[in-house]
Short mmCIF file of C-alpha atoms in Angstrom, two decimals:
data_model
loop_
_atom_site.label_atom_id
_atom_site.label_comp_id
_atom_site.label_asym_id
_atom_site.label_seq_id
_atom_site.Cartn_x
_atom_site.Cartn_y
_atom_site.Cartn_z
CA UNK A 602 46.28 -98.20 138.46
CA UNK A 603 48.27 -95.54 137.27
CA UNK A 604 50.89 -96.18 139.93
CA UNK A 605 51.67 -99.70 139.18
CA UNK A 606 51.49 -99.20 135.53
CA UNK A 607 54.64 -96.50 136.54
CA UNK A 608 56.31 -98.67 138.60
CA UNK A 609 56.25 -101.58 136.10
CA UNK A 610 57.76 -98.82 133.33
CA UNK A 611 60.26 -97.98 135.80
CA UNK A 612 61.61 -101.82 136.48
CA UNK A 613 61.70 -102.04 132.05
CA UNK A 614 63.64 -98.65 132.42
CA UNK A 615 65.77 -99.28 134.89
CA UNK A 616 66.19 -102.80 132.89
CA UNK A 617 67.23 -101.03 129.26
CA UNK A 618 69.83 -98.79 131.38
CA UNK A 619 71.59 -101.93 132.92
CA UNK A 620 71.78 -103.63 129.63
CA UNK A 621 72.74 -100.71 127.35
CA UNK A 622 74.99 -99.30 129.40
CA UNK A 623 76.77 -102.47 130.35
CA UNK A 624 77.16 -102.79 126.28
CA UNK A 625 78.34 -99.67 126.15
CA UNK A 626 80.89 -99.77 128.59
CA UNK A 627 82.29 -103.10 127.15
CA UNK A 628 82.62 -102.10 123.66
CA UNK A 629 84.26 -98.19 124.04
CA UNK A 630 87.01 -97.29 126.38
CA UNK A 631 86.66 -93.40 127.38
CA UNK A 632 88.14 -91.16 129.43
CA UNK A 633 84.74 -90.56 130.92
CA UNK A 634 81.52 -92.94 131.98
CA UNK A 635 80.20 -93.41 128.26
CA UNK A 636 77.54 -95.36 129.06
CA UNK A 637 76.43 -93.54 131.54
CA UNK A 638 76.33 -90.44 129.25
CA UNK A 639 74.64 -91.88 126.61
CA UNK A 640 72.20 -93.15 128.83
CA UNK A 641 71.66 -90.33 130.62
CA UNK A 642 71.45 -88.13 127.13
CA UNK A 643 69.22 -90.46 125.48
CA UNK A 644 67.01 -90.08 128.01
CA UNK A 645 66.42 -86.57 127.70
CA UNK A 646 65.70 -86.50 124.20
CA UNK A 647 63.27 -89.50 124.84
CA UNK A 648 61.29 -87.07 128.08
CA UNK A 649 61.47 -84.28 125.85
CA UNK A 650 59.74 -85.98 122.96
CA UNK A 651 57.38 -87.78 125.65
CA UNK A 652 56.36 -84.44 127.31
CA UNK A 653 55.88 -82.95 123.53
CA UNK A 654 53.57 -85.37 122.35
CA UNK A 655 51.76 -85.53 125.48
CA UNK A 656 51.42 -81.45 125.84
CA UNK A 657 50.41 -81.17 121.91
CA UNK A 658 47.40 -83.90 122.34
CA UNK A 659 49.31 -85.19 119.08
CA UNK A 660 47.74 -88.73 119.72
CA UNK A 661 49.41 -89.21 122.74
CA UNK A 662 47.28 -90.57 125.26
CA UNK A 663 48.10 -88.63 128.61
CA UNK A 664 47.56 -92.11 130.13
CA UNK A 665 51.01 -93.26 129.01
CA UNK A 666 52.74 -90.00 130.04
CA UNK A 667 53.39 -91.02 133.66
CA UNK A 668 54.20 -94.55 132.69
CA UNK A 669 56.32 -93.70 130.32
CA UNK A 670 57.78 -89.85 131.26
CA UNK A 671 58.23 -90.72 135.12
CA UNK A 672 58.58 -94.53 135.22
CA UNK A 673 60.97 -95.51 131.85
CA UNK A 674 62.81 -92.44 131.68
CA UNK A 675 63.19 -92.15 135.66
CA UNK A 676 63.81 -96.05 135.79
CA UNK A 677 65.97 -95.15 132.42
CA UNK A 678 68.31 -92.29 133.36
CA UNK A 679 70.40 -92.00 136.37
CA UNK A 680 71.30 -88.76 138.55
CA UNK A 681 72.74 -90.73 140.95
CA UNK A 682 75.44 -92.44 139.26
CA UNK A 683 76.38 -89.26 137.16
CA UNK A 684 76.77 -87.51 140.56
CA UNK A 685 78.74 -90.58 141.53
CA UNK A 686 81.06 -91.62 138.76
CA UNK A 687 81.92 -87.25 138.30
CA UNK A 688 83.01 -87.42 142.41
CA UNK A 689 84.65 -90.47 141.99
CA UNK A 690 86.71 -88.88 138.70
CA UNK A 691 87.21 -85.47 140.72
CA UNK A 692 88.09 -86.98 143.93
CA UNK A 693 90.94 -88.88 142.31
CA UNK A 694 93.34 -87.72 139.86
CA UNK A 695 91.07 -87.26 137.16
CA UNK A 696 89.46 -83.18 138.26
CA UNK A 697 89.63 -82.77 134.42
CA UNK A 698 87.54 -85.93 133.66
CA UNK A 699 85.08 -85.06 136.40
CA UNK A 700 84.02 -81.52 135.66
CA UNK A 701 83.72 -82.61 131.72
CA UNK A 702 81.75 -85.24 132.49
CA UNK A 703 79.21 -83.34 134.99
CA UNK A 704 79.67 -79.81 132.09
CA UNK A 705 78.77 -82.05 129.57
CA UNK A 706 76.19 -84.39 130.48
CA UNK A 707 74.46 -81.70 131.88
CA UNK A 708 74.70 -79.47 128.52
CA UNK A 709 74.34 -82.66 126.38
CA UNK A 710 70.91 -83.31 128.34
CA UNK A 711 69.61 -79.90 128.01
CA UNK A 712 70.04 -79.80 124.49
CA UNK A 713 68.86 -83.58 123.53
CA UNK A 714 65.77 -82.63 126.02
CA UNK A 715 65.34 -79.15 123.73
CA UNK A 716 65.63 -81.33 120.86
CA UNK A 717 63.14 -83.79 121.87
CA UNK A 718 60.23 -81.13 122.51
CA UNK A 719 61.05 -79.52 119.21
CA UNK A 720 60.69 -82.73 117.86
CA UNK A 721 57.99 -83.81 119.64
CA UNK A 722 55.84 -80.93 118.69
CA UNK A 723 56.23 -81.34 114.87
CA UNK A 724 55.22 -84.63 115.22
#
């Protein structure tokens, strides 16, 4: 049951990412993939605080940690399309674009997934 209850989390995830970051990418214009950022950085902090809660027994039913760690936040964030829109920026003439993108998604998601266990364990 577990499985399908992860696989249904990952279709809403995958879902949110699509919509967010299609509103994202409408409404800014940035030298780098914004929405894919955000995304990706959101989704840290939002893993971070799942894995918290889930780790501190602070109500958190380690039921919903699959579901919600490994099917929203995997259907949610996106490795794939970081790797993707950084090689596109780097293969082109954008090199600048592409390494800030992949420095600071990477150090943006470290610290927003930092943030989100600190968080999570206060809670």
């Amino acid at each position: 049951m577990t499985m399908l209850w992860v696989c249904l989390a990952g279709g809403f995830g995958a879902v949110a990412r699509f919509l967010l970051e299609s509103r994202i990418n409408s409404r800014f214009s940035a030298p780098v993939p914004l929405g894919n950022l955000v995304i990706n950085v959101v989704g840290s902090l939002l893993l971070g605080l799942i894995t918290a809660a889930a780790l501190n027994h602070l109500g958190f039913s380690q039921n919903l940690k699959e579901p919600l760690g490994t099917g929203f936040c995997g259907g949610f964030t996106t490795f794939s399309t970081a790797s993707v829109e950084t090689a596109r920026a780097a293969c082109g003439c954008r090199k600048r674009v592409g390494a800030l993108h992949c420095m600071g998604m990477a150090i943006a998601g470290v610290l927003a997934a930092i943030l989100g266990l600190a968080l999570g364990s206060r809670v």
